XYZ file of C-alpha atoms in Angstrom:
598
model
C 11.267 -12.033 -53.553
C 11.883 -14.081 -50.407
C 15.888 -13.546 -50.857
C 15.540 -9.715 -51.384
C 13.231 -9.119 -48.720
C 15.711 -11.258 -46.179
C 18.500 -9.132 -48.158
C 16.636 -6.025 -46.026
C 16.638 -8.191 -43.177
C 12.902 -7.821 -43.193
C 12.791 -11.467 -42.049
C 8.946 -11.185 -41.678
C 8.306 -10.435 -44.701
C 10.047 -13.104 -46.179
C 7.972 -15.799 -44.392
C 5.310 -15.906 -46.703
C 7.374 -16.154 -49.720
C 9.328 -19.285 -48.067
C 6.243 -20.813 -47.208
C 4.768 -21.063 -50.646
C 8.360 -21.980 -51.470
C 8.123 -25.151 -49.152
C 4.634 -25.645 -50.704
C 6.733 -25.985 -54.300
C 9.540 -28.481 -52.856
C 9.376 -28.986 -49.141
C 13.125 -30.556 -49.806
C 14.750 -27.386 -50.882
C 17.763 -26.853 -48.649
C 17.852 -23.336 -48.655
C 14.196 -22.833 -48.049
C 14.090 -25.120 -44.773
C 17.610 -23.327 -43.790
C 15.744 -19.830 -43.328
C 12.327 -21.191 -42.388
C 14.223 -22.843 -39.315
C 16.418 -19.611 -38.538
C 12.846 -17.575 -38.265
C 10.781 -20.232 -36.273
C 13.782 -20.086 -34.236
C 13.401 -16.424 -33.813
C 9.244 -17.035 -32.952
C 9.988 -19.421 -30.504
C 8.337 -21.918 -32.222
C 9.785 -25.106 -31.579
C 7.427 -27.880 -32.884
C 7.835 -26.302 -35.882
C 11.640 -26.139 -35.239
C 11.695 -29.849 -34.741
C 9.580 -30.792 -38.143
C 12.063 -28.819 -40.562
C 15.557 -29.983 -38.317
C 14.226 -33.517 -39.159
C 13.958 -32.421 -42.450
C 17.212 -31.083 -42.809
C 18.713 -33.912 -41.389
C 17.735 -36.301 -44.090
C 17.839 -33.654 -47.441
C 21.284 -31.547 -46.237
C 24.877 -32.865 -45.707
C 25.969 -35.023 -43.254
C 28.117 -32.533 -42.266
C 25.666 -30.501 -41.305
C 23.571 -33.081 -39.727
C 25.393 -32.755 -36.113
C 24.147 -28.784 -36.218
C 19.939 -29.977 -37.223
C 20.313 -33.032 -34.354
C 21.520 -30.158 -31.190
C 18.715 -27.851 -32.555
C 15.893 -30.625 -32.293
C 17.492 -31.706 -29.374
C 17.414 -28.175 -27.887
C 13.680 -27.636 -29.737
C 12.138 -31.030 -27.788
C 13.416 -29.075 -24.311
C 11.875 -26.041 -24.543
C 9.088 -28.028 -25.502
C 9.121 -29.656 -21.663
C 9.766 -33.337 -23.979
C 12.594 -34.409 -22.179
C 12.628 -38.021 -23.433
C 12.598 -37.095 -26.768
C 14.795 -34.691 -26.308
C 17.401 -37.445 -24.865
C 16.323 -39.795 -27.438
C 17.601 -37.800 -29.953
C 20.626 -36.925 -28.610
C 20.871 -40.965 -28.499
C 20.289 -41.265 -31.916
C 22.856 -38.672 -33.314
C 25.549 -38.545 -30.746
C 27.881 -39.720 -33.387
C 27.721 -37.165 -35.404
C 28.308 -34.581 -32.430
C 32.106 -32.819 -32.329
C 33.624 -31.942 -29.058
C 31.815 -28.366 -28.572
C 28.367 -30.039 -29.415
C 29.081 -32.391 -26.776
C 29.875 -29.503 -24.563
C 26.589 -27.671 -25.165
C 24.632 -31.304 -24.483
C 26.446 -31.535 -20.929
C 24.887 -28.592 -20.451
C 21.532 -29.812 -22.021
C 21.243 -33.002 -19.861
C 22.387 -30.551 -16.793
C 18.854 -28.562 -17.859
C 16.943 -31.390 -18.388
C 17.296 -32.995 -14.539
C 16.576 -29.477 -12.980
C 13.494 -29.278 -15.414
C 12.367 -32.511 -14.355
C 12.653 -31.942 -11.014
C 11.345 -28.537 -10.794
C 8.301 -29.460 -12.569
C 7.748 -32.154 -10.357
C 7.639 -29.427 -7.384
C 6.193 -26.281 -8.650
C 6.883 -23.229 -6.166
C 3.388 -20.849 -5.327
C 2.303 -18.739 -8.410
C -0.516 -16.486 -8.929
C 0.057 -14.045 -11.789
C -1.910 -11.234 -12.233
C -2.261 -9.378 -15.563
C -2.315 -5.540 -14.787
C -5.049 -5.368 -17.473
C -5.720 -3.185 -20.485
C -4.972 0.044 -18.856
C -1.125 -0.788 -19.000
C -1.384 -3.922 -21.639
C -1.987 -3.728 -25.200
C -1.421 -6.243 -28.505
C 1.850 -5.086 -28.769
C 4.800 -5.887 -25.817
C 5.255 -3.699 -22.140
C 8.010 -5.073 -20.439
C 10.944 -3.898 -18.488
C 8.879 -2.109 -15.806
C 10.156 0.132 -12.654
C 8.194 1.256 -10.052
C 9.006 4.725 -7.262
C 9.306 3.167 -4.140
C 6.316 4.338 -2.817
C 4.575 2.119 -5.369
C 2.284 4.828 -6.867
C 3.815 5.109 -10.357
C 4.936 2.974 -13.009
C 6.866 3.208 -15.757
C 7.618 0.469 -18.584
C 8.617 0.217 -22.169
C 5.882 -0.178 -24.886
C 6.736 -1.310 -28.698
C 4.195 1.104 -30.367
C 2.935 1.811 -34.558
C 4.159 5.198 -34.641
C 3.301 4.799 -38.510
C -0.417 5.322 -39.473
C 0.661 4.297 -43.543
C 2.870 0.868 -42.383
C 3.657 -0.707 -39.684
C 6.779 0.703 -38.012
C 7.467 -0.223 -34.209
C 9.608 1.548 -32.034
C 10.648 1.675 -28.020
C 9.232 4.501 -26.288
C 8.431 5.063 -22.494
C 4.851 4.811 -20.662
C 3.631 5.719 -17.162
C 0.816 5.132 -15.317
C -0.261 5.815 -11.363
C -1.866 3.791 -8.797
C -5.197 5.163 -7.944
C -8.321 3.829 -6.284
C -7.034 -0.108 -6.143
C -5.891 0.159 -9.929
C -3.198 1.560 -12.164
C -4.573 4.535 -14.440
C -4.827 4.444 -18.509
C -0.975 4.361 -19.171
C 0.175 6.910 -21.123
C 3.871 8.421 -23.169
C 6.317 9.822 -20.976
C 7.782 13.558 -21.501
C 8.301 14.152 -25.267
C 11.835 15.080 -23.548
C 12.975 11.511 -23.412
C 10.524 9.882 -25.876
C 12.452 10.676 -29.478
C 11.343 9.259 -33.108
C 14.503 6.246 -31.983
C 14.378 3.488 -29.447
C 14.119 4.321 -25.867
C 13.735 1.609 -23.318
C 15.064 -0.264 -20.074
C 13.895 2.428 -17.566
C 15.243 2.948 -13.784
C 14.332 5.485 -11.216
C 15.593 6.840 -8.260
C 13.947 5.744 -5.099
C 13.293 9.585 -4.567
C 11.928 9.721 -7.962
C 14.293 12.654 -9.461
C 16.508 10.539 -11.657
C 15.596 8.784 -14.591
C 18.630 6.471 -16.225
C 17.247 4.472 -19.628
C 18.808 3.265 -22.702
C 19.144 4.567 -25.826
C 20.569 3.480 -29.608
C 22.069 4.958 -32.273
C 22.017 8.407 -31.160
C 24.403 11.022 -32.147
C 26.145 11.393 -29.332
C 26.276 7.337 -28.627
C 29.702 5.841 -27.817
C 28.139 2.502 -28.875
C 25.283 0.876 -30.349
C 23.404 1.428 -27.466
C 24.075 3.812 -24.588
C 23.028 4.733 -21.132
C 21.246 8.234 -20.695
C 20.011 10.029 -17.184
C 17.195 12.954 -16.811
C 16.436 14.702 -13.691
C 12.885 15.773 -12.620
C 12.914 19.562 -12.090
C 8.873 19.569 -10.239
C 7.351 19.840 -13.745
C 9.217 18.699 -16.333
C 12.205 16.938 -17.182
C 15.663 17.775 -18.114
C 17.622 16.688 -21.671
C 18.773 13.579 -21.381
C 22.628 13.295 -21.448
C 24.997 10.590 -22.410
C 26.250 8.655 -19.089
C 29.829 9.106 -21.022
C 31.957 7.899 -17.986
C 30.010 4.801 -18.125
C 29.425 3.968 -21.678
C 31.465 1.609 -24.220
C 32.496 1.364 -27.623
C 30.150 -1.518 -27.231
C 26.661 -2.345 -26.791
C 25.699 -0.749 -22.573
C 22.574 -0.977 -21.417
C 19.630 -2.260 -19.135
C 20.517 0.443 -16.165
C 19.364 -0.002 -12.590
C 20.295 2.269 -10.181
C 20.147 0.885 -6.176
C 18.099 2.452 -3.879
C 20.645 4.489 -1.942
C 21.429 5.833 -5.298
C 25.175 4.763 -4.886
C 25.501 1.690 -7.297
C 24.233 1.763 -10.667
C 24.327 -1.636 -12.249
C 24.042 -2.357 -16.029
C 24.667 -4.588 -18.661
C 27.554 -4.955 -21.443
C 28.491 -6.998 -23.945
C 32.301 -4.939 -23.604
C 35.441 -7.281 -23.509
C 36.206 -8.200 -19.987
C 33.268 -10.260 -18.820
C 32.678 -14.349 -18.750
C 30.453 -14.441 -21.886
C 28.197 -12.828 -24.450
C 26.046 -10.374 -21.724
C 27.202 -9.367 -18.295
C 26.171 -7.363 -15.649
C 28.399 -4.675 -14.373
C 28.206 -1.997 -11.893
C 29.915 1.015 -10.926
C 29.717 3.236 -7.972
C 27.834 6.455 -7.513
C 28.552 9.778 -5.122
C 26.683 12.687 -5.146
C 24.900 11.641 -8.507
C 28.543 11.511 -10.409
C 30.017 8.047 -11.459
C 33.268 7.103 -9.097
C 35.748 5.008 -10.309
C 35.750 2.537 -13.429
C 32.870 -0.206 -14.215
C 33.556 -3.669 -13.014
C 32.113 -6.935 -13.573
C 29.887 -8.522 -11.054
C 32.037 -11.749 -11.587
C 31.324 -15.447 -12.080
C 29.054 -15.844 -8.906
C 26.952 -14.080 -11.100
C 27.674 -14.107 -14.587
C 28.445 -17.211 -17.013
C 29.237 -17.842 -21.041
C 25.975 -17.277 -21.869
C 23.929 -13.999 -21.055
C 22.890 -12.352 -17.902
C 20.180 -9.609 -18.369
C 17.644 -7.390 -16.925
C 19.350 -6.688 -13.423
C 17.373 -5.273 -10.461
C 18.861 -4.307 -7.486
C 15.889 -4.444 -4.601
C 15.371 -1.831 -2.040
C 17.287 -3.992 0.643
C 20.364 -3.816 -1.368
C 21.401 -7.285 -0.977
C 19.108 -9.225 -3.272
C 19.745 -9.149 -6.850
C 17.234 -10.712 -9.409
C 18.445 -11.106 -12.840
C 17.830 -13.453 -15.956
C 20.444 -15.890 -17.233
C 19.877 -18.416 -20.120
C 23.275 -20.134 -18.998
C 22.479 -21.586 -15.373
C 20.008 -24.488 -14.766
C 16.869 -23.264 -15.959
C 13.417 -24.220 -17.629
C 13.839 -22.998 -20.906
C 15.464 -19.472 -22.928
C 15.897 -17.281 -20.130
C 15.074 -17.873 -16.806
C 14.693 -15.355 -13.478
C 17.626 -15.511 -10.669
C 18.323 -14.442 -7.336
C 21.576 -13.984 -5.498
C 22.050 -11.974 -2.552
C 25.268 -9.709 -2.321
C 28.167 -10.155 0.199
C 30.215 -7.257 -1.238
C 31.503 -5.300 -4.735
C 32.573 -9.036 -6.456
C 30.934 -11.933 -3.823
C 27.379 -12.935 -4.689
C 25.768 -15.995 -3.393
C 24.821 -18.984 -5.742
C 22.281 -17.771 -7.821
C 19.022 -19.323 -7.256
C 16.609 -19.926 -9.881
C 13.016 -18.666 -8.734
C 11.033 -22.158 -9.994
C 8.462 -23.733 -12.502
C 5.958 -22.020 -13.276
C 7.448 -18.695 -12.660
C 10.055 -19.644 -15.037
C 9.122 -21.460 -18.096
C 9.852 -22.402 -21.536
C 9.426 -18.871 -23.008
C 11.422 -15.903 -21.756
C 11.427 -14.626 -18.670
C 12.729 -11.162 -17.615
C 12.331 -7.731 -16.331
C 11.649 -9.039 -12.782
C 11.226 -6.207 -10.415
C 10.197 -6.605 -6.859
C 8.381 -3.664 -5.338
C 9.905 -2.192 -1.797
C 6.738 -4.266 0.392
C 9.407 -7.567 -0.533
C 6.383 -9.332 -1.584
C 4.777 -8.238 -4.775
C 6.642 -8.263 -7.646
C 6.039 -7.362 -11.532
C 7.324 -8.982 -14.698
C 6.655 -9.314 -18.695
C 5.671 -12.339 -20.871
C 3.936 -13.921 -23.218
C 0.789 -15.842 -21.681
C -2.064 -17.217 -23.175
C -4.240 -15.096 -20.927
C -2.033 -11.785 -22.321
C -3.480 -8.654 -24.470
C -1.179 -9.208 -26.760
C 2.769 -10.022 -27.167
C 4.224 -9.424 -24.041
C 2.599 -7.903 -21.086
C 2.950 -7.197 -17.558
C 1.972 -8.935 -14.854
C 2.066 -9.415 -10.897
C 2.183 -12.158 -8.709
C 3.090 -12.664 -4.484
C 6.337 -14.136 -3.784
C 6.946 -17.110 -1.969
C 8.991 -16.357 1.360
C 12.031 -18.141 -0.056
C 12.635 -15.422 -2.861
C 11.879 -13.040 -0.944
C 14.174 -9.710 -0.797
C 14.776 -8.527 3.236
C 11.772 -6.384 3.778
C 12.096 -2.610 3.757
C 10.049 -0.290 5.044
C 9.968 4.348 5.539
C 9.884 5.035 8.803
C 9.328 8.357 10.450
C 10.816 9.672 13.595
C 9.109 12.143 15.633
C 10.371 14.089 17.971
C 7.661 14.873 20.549
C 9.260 16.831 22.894
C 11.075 19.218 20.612
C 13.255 21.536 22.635
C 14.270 24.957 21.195
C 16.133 23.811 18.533
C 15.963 23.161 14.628
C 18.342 20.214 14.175
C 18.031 16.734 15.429
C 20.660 14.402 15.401
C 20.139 10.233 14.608
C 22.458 7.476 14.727
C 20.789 4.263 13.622
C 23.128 0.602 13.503
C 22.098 -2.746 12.581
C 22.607 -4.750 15.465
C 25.799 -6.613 14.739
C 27.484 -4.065 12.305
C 30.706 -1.830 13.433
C 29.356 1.008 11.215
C 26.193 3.503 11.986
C 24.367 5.213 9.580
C 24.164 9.416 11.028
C 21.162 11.540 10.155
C 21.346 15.149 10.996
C 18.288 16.667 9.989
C 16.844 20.523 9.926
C 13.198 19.295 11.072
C 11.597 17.797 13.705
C 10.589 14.665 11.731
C 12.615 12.489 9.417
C 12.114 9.601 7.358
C 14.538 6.849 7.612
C 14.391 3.193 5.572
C 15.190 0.226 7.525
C 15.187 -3.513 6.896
C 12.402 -5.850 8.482
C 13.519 -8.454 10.400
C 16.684 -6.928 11.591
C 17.088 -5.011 15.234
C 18.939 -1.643 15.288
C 20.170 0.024 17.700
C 19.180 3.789 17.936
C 20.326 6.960 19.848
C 18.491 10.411 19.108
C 19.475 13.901 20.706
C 18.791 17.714 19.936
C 20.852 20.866 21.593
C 19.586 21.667 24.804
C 17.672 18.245 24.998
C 17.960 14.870 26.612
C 19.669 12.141 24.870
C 17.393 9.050 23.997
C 18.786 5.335 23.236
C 16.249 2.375 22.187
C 16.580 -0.919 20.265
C 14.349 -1.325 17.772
C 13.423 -4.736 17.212
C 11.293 -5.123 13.452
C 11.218 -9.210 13.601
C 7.794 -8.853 13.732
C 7.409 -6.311 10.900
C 4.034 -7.004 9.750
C 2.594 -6.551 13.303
C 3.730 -2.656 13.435
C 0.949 -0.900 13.597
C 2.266 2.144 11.820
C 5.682 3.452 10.420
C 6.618 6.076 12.949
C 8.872 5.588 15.768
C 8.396 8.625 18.409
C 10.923 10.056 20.056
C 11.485 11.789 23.533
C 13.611 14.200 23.894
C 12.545 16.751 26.670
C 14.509 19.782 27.536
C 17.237 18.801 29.412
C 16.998 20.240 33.377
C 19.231 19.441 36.219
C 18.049 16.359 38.098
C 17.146 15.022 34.482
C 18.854 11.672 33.046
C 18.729 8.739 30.439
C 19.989 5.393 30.382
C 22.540 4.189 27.990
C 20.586 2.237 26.591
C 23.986 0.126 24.412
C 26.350 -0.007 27.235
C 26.851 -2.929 29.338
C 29.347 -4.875 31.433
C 30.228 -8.559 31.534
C 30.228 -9.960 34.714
C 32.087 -9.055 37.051
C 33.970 -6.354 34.600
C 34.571 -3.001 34.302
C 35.942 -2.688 30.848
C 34.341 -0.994 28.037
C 32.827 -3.364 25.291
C 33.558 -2.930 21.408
C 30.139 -2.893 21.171
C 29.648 -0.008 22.993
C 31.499 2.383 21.225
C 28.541 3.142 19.110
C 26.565 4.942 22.122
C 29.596 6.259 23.590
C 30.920 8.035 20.423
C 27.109 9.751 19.685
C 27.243 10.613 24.120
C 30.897 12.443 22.583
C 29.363 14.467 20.195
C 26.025 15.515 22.650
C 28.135 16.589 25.031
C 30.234 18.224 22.356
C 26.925 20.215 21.190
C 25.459 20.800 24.496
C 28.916 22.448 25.827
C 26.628 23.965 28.252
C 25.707 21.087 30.027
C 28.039 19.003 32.574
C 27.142 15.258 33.858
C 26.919 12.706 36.401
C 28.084 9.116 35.227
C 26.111 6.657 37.499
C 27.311 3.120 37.407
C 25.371 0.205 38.144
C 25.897 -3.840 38.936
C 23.974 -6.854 39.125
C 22.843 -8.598 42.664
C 25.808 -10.749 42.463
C 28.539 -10.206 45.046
C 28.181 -7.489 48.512
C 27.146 -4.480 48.596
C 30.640 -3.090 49.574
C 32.115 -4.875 46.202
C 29.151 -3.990 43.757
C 29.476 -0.357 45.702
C 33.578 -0.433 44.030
C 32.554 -2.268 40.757
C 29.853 0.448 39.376
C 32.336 3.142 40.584
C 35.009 1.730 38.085
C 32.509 1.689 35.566
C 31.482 5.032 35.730
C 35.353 5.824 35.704
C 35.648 3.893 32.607
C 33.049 5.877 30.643
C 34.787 9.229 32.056
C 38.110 8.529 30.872
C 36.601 7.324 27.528
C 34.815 10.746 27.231
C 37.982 12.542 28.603
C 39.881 11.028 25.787
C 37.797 11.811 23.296
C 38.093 16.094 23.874
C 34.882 15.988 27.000
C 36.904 18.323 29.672
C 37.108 16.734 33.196
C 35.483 19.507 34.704
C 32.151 18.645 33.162
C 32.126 15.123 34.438
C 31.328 13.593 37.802
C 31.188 9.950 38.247
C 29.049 8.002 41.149
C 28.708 4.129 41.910
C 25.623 3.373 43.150
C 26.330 -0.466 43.343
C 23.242 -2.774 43.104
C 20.891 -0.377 44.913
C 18.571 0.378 41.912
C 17.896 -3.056 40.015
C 15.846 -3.257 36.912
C 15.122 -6.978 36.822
C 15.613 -9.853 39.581
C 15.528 -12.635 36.732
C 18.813 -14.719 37.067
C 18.747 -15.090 33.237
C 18.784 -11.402 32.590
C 21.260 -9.784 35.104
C 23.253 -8.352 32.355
C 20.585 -5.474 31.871
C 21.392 -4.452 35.711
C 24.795 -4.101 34.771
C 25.081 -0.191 33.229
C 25.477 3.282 33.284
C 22.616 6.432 33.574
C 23.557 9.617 33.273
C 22.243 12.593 34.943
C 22.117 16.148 34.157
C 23.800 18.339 37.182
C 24.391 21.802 35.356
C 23.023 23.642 32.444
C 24.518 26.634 32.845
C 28.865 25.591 31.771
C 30.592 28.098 30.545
């Protein structure tokens, strides 16, 4: 019976029949061979240790090399690190060259164990309780960036005659301090087959998951997408641009919705499982998947990625780099497409000697969700939540909203917003007078905000001390613009003693381009100012080249030279008399002498 039912695969099953087999002759070869292979499945190493031993002494010595790495391998997950290098010891003669590979690798394991043991990082898991955790496994969970709903796969009995698990999709929302009774998702995406591995859109109208064996499956398993439509949710289609011959899945796509990464067992990658990506525009795939590369992945497997909100830190498991045990949670931060930083493993007890996986970090940076198996669990595997320590931390994110107070006549407002030290701006050009914008905490930006017929407005905003905001809006001023009115440029300044234009200040100058090119109504006064260096006669000829400088910029970039006047007004109108911070004297206002252009 036991070699028909593992015929059927129906390893399970089987396990009682070998066991009373065992009880019969607990030196039957075949018997310990298949015990071993399911214990090995359950994880359960003591017992994988008792029947390797066993095999060692009643199979082959040719076989013994294979029993002697698998109680080696059994003793480490197991945290018994001296037997686990005392057997090595004892059988490294039997060991071939690729054995003594994988034990390289093994003693590699067993000094970052030790050590990481020996300094355990901050960890205080959470179970989210029976409301989202049962007695059989959630894992993979995703959660909309406004951290109200959650969505995670659930092995459920859909059999009431025999048992008969299956994927499917549950969701539950965040209401008064707690998450709700979890229940199925649309009957849209939930079929009679596997479903599972679920990603959402930060706006919460695209759903990517994986599915297997479907008709319309390029591979085993396949990648499928769903949009929201308000109330219900569209038939899922086959990600065909995307999808292999092979076995795709575990999608997550990035919070600007313009990567979507995934993983593949498809030829082309550094070992069994890789992560890939591939680029996104407009919700349509760009360009061919590529592999993340070996910053990232290795010859073993690299699962379960998650792209954070910041889009830079990447948290993934790997059961190939130094770790604790099976597989272990990473993080490595992105420099571009193919350039990841060393991967960092997150630390004992985070990571164990069970699996470890489905990591997500929710968009605060600090709280983040995963699944396993814990004595304190409902079940098999279930979700839980714990508070990162600052060193594994993602770069904070956080919605902000921009108000414009002052709203002249006008229905579109116009916002350039750069990270102070990048070349490139992000432009906003919204239809309302209030947008939301996501920035990163701990980061400065410089931003510049105008409206037709209004002032323009520039202001560094400096989120190093994120936590201390008081709120998420940033209000704006942008009056009506009236002759005698004017604004600093807020991004333009002058070495010492210069009247060239700065690299850096092409930002400001290129968005002061474009207001002028809406408001063609309007002509200016450049005012340019200097420090209290130097006489008033030379400061007096210094701030008159500047303002010349930021004419001919705006003359070369389509502003007519009828519109602009230009005025130095020297060091007559300082800001600040501290000798450390004389460059802030040195700039240009502008001021509004004409409304009525034609």
């Amino acid at each position: 019976m036991a070699k028909y039912q593992i015929r059927l695969n129906r390893w399970s099953e089987a396990e009682p029949y070998l066991q009373q087999c065992f009880i019969d002759d607990s030196t039957h070869v075949w018997t310990l061979q298949k015990l071993l292979k399911i214990n090995e499945k359950k994880t359960s190493w003591i017992h994988v240790v008792n029947l390797s031993e066993r095999l060692i002494r009643h199979d082959s010595d040719t076989a013994r090399h294979e029993y002697a790495l698998k109680m080696a391998k059994a003793y480490y997950e197991l945290f018994q690190f001296e037997n686990c290098q005392k057997t090595i010891n004892q059988y490294i003669e039997y060991f071939d060259n690729e054995d003594l590979d994988e034990i390289k690798i093994l003693e590699r394991q067993i000094t970052f164990a030790r050590f990481a043991i020996e300094h355990p990082v901050p960890y205080n898991p959470k179970n989210l309780g029976e409301g989202i955790n049962t007695k059989y496994s959630e894992y993979l969970p995703a959660i909309t960036q406004d951290n109200r709903i959650l969505v995670f796969t659930r092995y459920v009995d859909r059999s009431k005659s025999f048992p008969s698990l299956q994927e499917d999709f549950y969701f539950s929302e965040f209401e008064d301090d707690q998450w709700n009774k979890a229940i199925p998702l649309s009957r849209t995406i939930n079929t009679e087959q596997n479903e599972g591995a679920p990603s959402i859109s930060a706006n919460g109208k695209v759903f990517y998951f994986a599915a297997c064996q479907r008709k319309d499956s390029k591979g085993s398993c396949d990648i499928y997408y769903t949009y929201n439509r308000g109330n219900y949710w569209t038939t899922p289609k086959n990600l065909q641009s995307v999808n292999s011959e092979y076995w795709d899945s575990q999608p997550n796509i990035s919070a600007d919705g313009k990567m979507l990464y995934f993983v593949s067992n498809r030829p082309g990658g550094y070992g069994g499982k890789d992560i890939w990506a591939v680029h996104i525009e407009d919700g349509q795939v760009v360009g061919n998947p590529y592999n993340l590369g070996p910053d990232v992945n290795t010859d073993g497997d690299e699962m379960s990625p998650f792209m954070h909100f910041d889009l830079t830190s990447l948290y993934f498991s790997s059961n190939t780099n130094p770790g604790m045990g099976q597989q272990d949670i990473f993080l490595s931060r992105k420099c571009n497409d193919t350039t990841w930083t060393q991967p960092k493993n997150l630390g004992y007890p985070i990571n164990s000697s069970e699996n470890e996986n489905s990591f997500f970090v929710a968009s605060d940076a600090k709280t983040a969700y995963f699944s396993s198996r814990r004595e304190d669990g409902f079940g098999e595997q279930d979700i839980y939540q714990l508070t990162l320590y600052q060193a594994i931390r993602p770069i904070a994110r956080r919605i902000f909203s921009l108000i414009n107070e002052n709203a002249p006549e006008s229905d579109t407002l116009y916002i350039a917003i750069r990270a102070e030290g990048r070349d490139s701006a992000v432009q906003v050009i919204a239809q309302e007078e209030s947008i939301q914008i996501e920035l990163n905490a701990n980061q400065n930006y410089d931003l510049v905000a105008y409206a037709k017929n209004s002032l323009m407005q520039s202001m560094q905003l400096n989120l190093s001390y994120f936590d201390a905001l008081p709120d998420a809006t940033i209000r704006l001023h942008l009056p009506k613009a009236k002759v005698g009115d004017g604004f600093e440029l807020a991004h333009i300044l002058f070495d010492f003693d210069k009247a060239d234009i700065q690299s850096t200040s092409y930002f400001e100058l290129n968005q002061l381009v474009n207001y002028l090119k809406i408001n063609r109504h309007l002509k200016i006064l450049i005012e340019g100012h200097t420090d209290i260096k130097g006489s008033d006669a030379y400061n007096q000829v210094l701030s008159k080249k500047r303002a010349e400088a930021i004419k001919q910029f705006l003359i070369d970039s389509g502003i007519g030279a009828n519109r602009l006047k230009t005025h130095g007004k020297g060091s007559t109108e300082i800001i600040t008399q501290a000798s450390q911070k004389q460059y802030i004297n040195r700039r240009v206002v502008i001021q509004i002498v004409d409304v009525n252009n034609e």
